[in-house]
Coordinates of C-alpha atoms in Angstrom, one line a residue:
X1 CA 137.0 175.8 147.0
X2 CA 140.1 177.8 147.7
X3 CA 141.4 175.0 149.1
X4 CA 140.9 172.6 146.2
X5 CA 142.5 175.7 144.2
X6 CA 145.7 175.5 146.7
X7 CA 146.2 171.6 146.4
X8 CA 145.8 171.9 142.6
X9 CA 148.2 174.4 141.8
X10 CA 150.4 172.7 144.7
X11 CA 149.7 169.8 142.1
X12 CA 151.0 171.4 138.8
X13 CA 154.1 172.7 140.4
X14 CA 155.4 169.6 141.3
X15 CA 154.3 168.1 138.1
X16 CA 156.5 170.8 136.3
X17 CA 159.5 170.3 139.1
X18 CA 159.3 166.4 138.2
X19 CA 159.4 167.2 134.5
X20 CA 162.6 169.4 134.8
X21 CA 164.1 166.6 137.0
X22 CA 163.6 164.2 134.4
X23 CA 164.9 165.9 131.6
X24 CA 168.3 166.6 133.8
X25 CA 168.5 162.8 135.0
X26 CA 170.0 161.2 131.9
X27 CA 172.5 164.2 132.0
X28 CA 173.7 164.3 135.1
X29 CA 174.0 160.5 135.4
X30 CA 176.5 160.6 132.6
X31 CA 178.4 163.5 134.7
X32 CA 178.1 161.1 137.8
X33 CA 179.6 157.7 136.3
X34 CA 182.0 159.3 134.4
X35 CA 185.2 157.3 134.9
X36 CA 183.8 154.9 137.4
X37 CA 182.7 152.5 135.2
X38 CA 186.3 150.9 134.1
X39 CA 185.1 147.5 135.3
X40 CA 187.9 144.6 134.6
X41 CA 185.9 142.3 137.0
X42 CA 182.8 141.8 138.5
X43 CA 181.7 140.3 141.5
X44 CA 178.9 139.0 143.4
X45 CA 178.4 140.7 147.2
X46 CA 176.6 140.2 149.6
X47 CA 176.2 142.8 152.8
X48 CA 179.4 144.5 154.7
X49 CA 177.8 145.3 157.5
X50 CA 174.9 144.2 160.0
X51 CA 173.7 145.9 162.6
X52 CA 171.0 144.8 164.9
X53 CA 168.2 147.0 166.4
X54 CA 165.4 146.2 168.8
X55 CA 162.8 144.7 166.9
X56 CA 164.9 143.8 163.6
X57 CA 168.1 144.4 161.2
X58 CA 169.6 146.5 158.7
X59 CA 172.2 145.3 156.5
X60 CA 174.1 147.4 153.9
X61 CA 176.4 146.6 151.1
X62 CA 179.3 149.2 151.0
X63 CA 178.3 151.7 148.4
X64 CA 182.3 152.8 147.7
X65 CA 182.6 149.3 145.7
X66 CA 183.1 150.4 142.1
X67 CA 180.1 147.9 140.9
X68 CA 177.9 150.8 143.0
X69 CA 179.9 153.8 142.3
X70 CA 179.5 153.1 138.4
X71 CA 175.7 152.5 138.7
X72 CA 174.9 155.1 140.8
X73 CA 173.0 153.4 144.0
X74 CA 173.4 151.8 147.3
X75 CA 172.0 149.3 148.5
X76 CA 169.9 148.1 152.0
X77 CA 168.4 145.2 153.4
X78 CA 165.5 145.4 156.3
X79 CA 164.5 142.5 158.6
X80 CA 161.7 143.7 161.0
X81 CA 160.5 141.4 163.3
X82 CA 156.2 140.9 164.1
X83 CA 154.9 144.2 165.9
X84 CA 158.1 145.8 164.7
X85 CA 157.7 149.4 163.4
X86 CA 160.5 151.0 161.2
X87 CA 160.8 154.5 162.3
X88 CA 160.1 157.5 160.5
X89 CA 163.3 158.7 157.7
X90 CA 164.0 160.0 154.7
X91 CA 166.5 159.7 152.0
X92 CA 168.5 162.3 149.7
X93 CA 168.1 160.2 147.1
X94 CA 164.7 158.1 145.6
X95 CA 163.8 154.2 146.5
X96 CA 162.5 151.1 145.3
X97 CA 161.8 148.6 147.7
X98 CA 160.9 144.5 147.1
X99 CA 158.9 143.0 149.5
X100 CA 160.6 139.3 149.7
X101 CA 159.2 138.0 152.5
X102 CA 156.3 139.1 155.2
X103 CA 153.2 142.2 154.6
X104 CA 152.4 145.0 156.8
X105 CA 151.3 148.6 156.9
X106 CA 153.2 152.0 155.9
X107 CA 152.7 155.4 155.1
X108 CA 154.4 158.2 153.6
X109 CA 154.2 162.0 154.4
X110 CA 153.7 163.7 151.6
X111 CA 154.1 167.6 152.0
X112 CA 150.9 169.4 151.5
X113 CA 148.4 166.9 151.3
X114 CA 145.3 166.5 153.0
X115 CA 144.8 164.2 155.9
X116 CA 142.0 162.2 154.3
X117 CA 142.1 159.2 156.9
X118 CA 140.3 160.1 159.9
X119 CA 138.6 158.3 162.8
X120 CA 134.7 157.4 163.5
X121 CA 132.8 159.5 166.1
X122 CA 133.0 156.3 168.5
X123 CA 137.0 156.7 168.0
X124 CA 139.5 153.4 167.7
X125 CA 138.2 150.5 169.0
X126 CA 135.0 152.3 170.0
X127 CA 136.4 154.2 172.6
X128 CA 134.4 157.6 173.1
X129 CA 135.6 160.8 174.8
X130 CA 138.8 160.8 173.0
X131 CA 140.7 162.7 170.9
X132 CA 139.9 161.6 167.1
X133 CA 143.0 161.4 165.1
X134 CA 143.6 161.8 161.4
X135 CA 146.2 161.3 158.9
X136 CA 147.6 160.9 155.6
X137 CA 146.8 157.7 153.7
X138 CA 148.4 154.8 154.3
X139 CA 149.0 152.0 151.9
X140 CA 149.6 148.1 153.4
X141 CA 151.5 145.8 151.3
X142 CA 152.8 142.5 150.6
X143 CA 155.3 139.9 149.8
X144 CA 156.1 140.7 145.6
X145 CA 155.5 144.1 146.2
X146 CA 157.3 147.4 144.4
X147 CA 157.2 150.3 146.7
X148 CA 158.2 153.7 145.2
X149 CA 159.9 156.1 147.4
X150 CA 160.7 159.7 146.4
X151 CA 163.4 161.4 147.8
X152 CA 162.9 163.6 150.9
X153 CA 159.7 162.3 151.6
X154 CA 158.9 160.6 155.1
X155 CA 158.2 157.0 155.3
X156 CA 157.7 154.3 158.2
X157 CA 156.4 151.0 157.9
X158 CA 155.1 148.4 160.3
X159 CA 154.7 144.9 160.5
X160 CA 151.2 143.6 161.4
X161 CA 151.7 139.6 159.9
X162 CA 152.9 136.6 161.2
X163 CA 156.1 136.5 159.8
X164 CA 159.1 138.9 160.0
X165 CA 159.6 141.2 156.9
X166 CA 162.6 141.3 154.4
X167 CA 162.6 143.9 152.2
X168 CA 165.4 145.4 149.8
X169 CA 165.9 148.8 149.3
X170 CA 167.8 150.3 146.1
X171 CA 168.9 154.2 146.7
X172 CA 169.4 155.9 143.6
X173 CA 172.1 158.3 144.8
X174 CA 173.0 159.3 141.1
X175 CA 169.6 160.4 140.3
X176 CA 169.1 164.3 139.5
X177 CA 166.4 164.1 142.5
X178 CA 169.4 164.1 144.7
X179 CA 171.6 167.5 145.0
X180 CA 173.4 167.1 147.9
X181 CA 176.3 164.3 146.8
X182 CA 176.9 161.1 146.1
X183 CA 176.6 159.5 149.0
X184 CA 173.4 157.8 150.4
X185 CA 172.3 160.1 153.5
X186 CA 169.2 158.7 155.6
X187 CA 167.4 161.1 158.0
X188 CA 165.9 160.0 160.9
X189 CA 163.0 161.9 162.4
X190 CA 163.0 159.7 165.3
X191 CA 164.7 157.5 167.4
X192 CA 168.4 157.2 168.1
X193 CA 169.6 155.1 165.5
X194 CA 173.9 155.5 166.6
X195 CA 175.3 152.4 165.2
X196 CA 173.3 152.7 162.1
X197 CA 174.6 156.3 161.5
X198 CA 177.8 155.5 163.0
X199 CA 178.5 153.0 159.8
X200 CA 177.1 155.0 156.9
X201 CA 179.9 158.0 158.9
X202 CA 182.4 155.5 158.1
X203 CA 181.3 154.8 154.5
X204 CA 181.2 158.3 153.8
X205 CA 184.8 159.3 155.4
X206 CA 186.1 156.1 153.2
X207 CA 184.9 157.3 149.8
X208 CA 186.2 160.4 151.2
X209 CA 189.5 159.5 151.5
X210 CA 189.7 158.0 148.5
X211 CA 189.0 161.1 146.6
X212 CA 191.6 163.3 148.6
X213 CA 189.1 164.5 151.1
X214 CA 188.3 164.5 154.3
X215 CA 185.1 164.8 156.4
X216 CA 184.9 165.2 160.6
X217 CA 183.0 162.1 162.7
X218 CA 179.7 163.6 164.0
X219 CA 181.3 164.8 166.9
X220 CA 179.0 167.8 169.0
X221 CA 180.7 171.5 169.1
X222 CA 182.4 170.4 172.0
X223 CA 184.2 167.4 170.9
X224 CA 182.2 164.6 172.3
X225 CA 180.5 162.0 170.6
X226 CA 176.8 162.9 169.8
X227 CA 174.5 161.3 172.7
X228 CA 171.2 161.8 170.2
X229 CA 170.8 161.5 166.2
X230 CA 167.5 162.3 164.9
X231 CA 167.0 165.5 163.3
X232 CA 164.9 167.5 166.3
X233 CA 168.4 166.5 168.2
X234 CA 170.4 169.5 166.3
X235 CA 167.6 172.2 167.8
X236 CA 167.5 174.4 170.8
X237 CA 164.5 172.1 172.9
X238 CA 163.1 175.9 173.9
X239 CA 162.8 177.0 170.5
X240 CA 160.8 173.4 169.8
X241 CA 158.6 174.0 172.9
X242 CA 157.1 176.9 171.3
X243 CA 157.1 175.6 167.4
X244 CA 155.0 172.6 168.1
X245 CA 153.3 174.4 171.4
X246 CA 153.9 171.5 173.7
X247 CA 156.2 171.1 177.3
X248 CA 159.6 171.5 176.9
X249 CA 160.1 167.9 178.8
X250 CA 158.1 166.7 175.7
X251 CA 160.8 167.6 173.1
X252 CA 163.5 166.3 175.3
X253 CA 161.7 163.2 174.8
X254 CA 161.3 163.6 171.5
X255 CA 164.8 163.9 171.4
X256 CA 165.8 160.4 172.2
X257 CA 169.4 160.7 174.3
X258 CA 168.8 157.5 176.6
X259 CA 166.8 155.7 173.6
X260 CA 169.0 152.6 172.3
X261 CA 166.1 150.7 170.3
X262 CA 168.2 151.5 167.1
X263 CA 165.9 152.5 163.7
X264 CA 163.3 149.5 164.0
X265 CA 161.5 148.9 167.4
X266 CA 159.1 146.7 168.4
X267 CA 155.7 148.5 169.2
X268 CA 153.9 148.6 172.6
X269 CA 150.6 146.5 173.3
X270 CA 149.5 143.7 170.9
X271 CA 149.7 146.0 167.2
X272 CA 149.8 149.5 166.2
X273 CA 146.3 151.2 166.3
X274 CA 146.2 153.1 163.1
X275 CA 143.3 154.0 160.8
X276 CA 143.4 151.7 157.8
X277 CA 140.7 150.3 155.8
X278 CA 139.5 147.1 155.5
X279 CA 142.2 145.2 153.4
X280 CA 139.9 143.7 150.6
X281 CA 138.2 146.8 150.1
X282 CA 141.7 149.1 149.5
X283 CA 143.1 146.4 147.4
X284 CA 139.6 146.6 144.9
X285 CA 140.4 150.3 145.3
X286 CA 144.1 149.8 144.2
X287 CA 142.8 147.7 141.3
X288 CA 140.1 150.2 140.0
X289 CA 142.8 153.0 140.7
X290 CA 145.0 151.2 138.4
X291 CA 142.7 150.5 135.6
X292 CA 142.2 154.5 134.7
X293 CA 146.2 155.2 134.7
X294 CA 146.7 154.0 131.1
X295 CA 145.5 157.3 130.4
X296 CA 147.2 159.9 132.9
X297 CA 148.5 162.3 131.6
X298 CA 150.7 163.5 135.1
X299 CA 147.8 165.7 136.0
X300 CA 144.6 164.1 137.1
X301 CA 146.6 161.4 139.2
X302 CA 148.1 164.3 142.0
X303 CA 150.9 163.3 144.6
X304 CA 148.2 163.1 147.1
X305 CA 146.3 159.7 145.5
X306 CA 149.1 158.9 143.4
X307 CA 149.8 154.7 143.5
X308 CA 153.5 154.1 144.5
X309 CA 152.9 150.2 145.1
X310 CA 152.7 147.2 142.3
X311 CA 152.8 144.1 142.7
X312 CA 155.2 141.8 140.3
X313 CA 155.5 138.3 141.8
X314 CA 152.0 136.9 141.4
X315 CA 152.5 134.0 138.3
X316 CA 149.3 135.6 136.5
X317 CA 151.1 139.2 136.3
X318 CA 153.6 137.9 133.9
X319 CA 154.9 139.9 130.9
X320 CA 157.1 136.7 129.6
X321 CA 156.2 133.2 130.1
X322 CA 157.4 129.7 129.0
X323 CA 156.1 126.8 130.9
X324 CA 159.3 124.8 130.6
X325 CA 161.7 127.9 131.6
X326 CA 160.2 130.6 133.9
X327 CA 158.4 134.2 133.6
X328 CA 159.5 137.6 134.0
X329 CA 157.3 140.1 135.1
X330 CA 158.1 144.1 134.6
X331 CA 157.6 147.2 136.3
X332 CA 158.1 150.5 134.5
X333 CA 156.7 154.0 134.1
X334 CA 153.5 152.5 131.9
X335 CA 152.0 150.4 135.1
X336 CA 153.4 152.4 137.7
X337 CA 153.7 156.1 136.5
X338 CA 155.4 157.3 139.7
X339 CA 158.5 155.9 138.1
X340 CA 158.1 158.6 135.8
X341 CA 159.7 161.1 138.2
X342 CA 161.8 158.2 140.0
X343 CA 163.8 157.5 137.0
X344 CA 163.6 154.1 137.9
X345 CA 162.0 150.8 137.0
X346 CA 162.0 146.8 138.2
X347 CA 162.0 143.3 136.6
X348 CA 160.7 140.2 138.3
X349 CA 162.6 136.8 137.1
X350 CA 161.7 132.6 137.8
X351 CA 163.8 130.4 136.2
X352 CA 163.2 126.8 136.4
X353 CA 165.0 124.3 136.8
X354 CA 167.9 124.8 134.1
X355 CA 165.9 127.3 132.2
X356 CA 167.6 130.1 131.0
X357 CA 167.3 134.0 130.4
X358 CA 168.7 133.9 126.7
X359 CA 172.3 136.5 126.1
X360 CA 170.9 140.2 126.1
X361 CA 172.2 143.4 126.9
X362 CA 170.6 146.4 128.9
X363 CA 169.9 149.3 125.8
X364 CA 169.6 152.6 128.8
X365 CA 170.2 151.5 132.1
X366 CA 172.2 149.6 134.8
X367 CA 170.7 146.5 136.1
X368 CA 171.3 146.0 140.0
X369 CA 170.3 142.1 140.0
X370 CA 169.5 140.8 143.8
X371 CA 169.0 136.8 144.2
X372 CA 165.7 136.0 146.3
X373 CA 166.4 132.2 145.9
X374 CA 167.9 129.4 144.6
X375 CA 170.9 129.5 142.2
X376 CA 172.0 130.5 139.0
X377 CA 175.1 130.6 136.5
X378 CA 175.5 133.7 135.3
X379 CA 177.9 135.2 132.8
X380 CA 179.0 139.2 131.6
X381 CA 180.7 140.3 129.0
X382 CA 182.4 143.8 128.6
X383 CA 183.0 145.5 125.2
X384 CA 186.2 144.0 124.8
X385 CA 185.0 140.8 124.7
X386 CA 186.1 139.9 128.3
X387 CA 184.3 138.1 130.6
X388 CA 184.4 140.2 133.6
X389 CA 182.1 137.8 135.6
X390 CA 181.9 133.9 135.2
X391 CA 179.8 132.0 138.4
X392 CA 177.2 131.4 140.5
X393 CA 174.9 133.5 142.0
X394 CA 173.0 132.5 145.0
X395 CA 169.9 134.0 147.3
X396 CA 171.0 136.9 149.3
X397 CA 173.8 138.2 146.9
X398 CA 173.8 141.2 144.4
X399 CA 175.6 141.6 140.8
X400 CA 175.7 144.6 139.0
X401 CA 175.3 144.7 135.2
X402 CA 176.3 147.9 133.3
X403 CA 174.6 149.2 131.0
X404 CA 175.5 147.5 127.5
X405 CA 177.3 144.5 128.9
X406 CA 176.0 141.2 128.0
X407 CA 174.4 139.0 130.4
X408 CA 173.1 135.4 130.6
X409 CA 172.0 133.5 133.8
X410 CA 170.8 129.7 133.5
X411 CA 169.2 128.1 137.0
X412 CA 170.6 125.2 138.5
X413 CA 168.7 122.5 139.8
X414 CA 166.6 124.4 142.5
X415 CA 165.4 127.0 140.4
X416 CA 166.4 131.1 140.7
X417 CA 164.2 133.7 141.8
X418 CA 165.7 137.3 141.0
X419 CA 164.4 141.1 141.3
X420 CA 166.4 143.6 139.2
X421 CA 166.2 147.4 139.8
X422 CA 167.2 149.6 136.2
X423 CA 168.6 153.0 136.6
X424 CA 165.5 153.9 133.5
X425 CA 161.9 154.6 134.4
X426 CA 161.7 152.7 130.9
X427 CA 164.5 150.3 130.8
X428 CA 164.7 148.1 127.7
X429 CA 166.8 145.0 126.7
X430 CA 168.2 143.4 123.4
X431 CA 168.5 139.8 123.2
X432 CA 171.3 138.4 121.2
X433 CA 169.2 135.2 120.1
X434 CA 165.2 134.5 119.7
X435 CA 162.5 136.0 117.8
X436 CA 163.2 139.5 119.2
X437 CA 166.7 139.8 118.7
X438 CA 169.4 142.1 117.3
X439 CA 170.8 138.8 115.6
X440 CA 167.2 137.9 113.8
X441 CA 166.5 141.7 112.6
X442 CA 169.7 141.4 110.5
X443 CA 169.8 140.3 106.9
X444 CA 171.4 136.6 106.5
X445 CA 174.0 138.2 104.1
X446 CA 174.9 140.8 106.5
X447 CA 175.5 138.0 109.5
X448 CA 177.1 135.5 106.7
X449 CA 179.5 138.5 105.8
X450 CA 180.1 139.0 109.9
X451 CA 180.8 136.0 110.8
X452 CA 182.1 134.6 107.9
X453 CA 179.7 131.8 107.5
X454 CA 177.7 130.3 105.0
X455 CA 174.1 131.5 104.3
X456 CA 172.6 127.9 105.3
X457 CA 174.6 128.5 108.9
X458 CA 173.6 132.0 109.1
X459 CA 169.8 130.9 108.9
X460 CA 169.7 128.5 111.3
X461 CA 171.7 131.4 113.4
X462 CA 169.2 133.1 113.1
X463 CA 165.8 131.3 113.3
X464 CA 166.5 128.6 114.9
X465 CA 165.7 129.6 118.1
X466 CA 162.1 130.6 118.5
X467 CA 161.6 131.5 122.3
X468 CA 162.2 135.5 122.7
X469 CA 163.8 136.0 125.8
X470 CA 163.6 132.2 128.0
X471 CA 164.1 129.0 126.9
X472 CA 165.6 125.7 128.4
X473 CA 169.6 124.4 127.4
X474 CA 169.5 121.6 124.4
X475 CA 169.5 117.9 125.2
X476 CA 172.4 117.9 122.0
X477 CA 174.7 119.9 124.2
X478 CA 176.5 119.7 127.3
X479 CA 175.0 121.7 130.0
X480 CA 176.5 125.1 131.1
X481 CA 176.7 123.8 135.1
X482 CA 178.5 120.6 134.0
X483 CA 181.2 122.1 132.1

């Protein structure tokens, strides 16, 4: 009973420290992009650096380009390989990660909850005489899937399928979660991940620089080159000996100086032998989970069971469809309330072929668009009137929209596929034409008086286009991609 007591008021607490965050979010955001957000051109990018590890590859996209530094985030890529396991970390700053490609297994550590996953008396794989483990609960997941991350907590994943694993990560270094600065800082409680922490030194030391400031390489007290980068590295090996009551040769171990596998290695024997329920099961778990959130109220769902995966890709999940254009599908603080505290949301995009997400703007966030396929025109306008990007976007690239600039992307002949991250747990857009826009709420005299047209031109302006937010280009004009 005391022990339910403990993990209940553990409960409350961080429900209030989440509340407090939120309300300082919107605040300090403005203090963060204040000044970084004089954007006369955009551009598409795609990752500065690569850097392969044994059983995979991270790629990041330099967070010092101004598209970044006025939105707030960075940005990460993750290939792991079959049988590859990406090693315990943790971030200064809160995640959302799309599964593209691939499914496996992960967990997160979550301070001060139970281990409710625990071996039978016969032990893995019925072996008997041995040690039964427990831990945490672990969640698998899949292509299309939103995984929630919040900041500071300890995360791994691994890669039980067939086929290698691309996932995107967004970091959302402006968020009030994060107090240390603006930089995105990963943690690594294992391995020896050099080259990995050798590029994000040299991202830091640039925006650096290009404040006036200056920060020293990780260089040991005595000058050399640190041999070891995980965070049990930085301790006296004696002082953990005694802390986790264990040999001393174990923490040296533990320490990783000869280990060059980099952040993502590829695990011993034919899988990893965790304890995981059967897969149908969790996911009918997951579903009747889901069902009773429409009525949390922060409380009665605690960080211990608290659902930080949702899946947006499936066709049926749609919140937007039109069989000639595409769907969109979003993911916000209502279906996932984790996002809540994150401060963050998603949106899932399919265009057909030449269908088209009509003009709209973002009303409260940024929108960090990342292609997953095909190709699309796309087009953003600033407040002047400018338009400060005019091309094509293609798989594997990233654009970032601000908030309040226009936006309109039409697929080419092969389609586009896009996931968007928004800097707003409850991000909301305006279209410019369509049942639900800005344009149709208006008067006719008030958008004859605008424009200076006639009231006959100013109604077809206004209801003659009766999709709300996709629709397909008109046979009576010339296409966008031809012109």
């Amino acid at each position: 009973m005391a022990k339910l007591v403990v993990l209940l008021s553990l409960s409350f607490c961080l429900f209030l420290l989440f509340n407090v965050a939120q309300s300082k979010s919107e605040t300090e955001r403005q203090v963060y992009s204040q000044n970084k957000c004089q954007l006369e051109q955009l551009n598409v990018l795609e990752p500065d650096s690569r850097v392969k590890t044994e059983a995979g590859m991270i790629e990041t996209w330099n967070h010092n380009n101004q598209q970044f530094q006025c939105s707030g985030v960075a940005v990460v890529r993750k290939t792991i390989e079959k049988n590859g396991l990406s090693l315990p970390e943790f971030s200064n700053a809160p995640q959302l990660v799309y599964i593209v490609q691939g499914k496996g297994v992960g967990g997160t550590a979550i301070p001060g909850c139970p281990e409710t996953y625990h071996e039978s008396q016969q032990g893995l794989h019925g072996q008997q005489g041995r040690f039964q483990d427990q831990h945490q609960k672990l969640r698998r997941f899949r292509e299309g899937d939103v995984i929630a991350v919040p900041a500071g907590v300890a995360h791994w994943c691994y890669n039980d399928g067939d086929s290698p694993i691309i996932a995107i990560s967004l970091y959302d270094t402006g968020n009030s979660a994060n107090q240390l600065d603006n930089f995105p800082r990963t943690f690594h409680m294992a391995g020896n991940p050099r080259q990995e922490l050798q590029k994000q030194q040299e991202y830091l030391q640039e925006g650096l620089r290009g404040r006036g400031q200056q920060e020293p390489p990780y260089y040991s007290k005595h000058g050399h080159r640190q041999q070891c980068n995980n965070i049990f590295c930085g301790f006296d090996s004696r002082i953990l000996a005694d802390v986790f009551n264990v040999e001393e040769s174990t923490i040296k171990k533990i320490q990783s100086q000869n280990d060059n596998r980099g952040s993502i290695v590829r695990v011993k024997g034919e899988s990893l032998r965790v304890i995981t329920p059967p897969r149908l099961r969790e996911e009918e778990k997951e579903r009747e989970e889901g069902l009773h959130e429409a009525s949390d109220n922060g409380l009665e769902e605690g960080m211990c069971n608290m659902r930080l995966t949702e899946n947006i890709a499936d066709s049926e999940r749609a919140d937007i469809y039109t069989p000639q254009a595409g769907r969109i599908s979003t993911l916000n603080s209502n279906n996932l309330p984790v996002l809540r505290w994150l401060r963050l949301s998603a949106e899932r995009g399919v265009l057909y072929r030449n269908g088209m997400m009509v003009p709209h703007w973002n009303l409260n966030a940024h929108s960090i668009m990342y292609a997953i396929s095909g190709s699309a025109k796309v087009q953003v306008v600033d407040n002047f009137g400018r338009s400060v990007y005019d091309g094509t976007m293609r798989k594997g690239q990233i654009l970032t929209v601000p908030q309040n600039y226009a936006v309109v992307k039409q697929a080419e002949s092969e389609g586009f596929d896009w996931i968007s991250f928004k800097t707003n747990d409850n991000a909301m857009i305006t279209p410019l034409s369509g049942k639900t826009s800005a344009i149709r709420a208006m008067p006719e005299e008030v958008i004859a008086n605008s424009f200076r047209i006639s009231r006959e031109e100013a109604r077809k302006l206004k209801f003659n286009t009766q999709e709300t937010t996709l629709t397909t280009s008109s046979a009576r004009h010339e296409k966008w991609s031809d012109v």
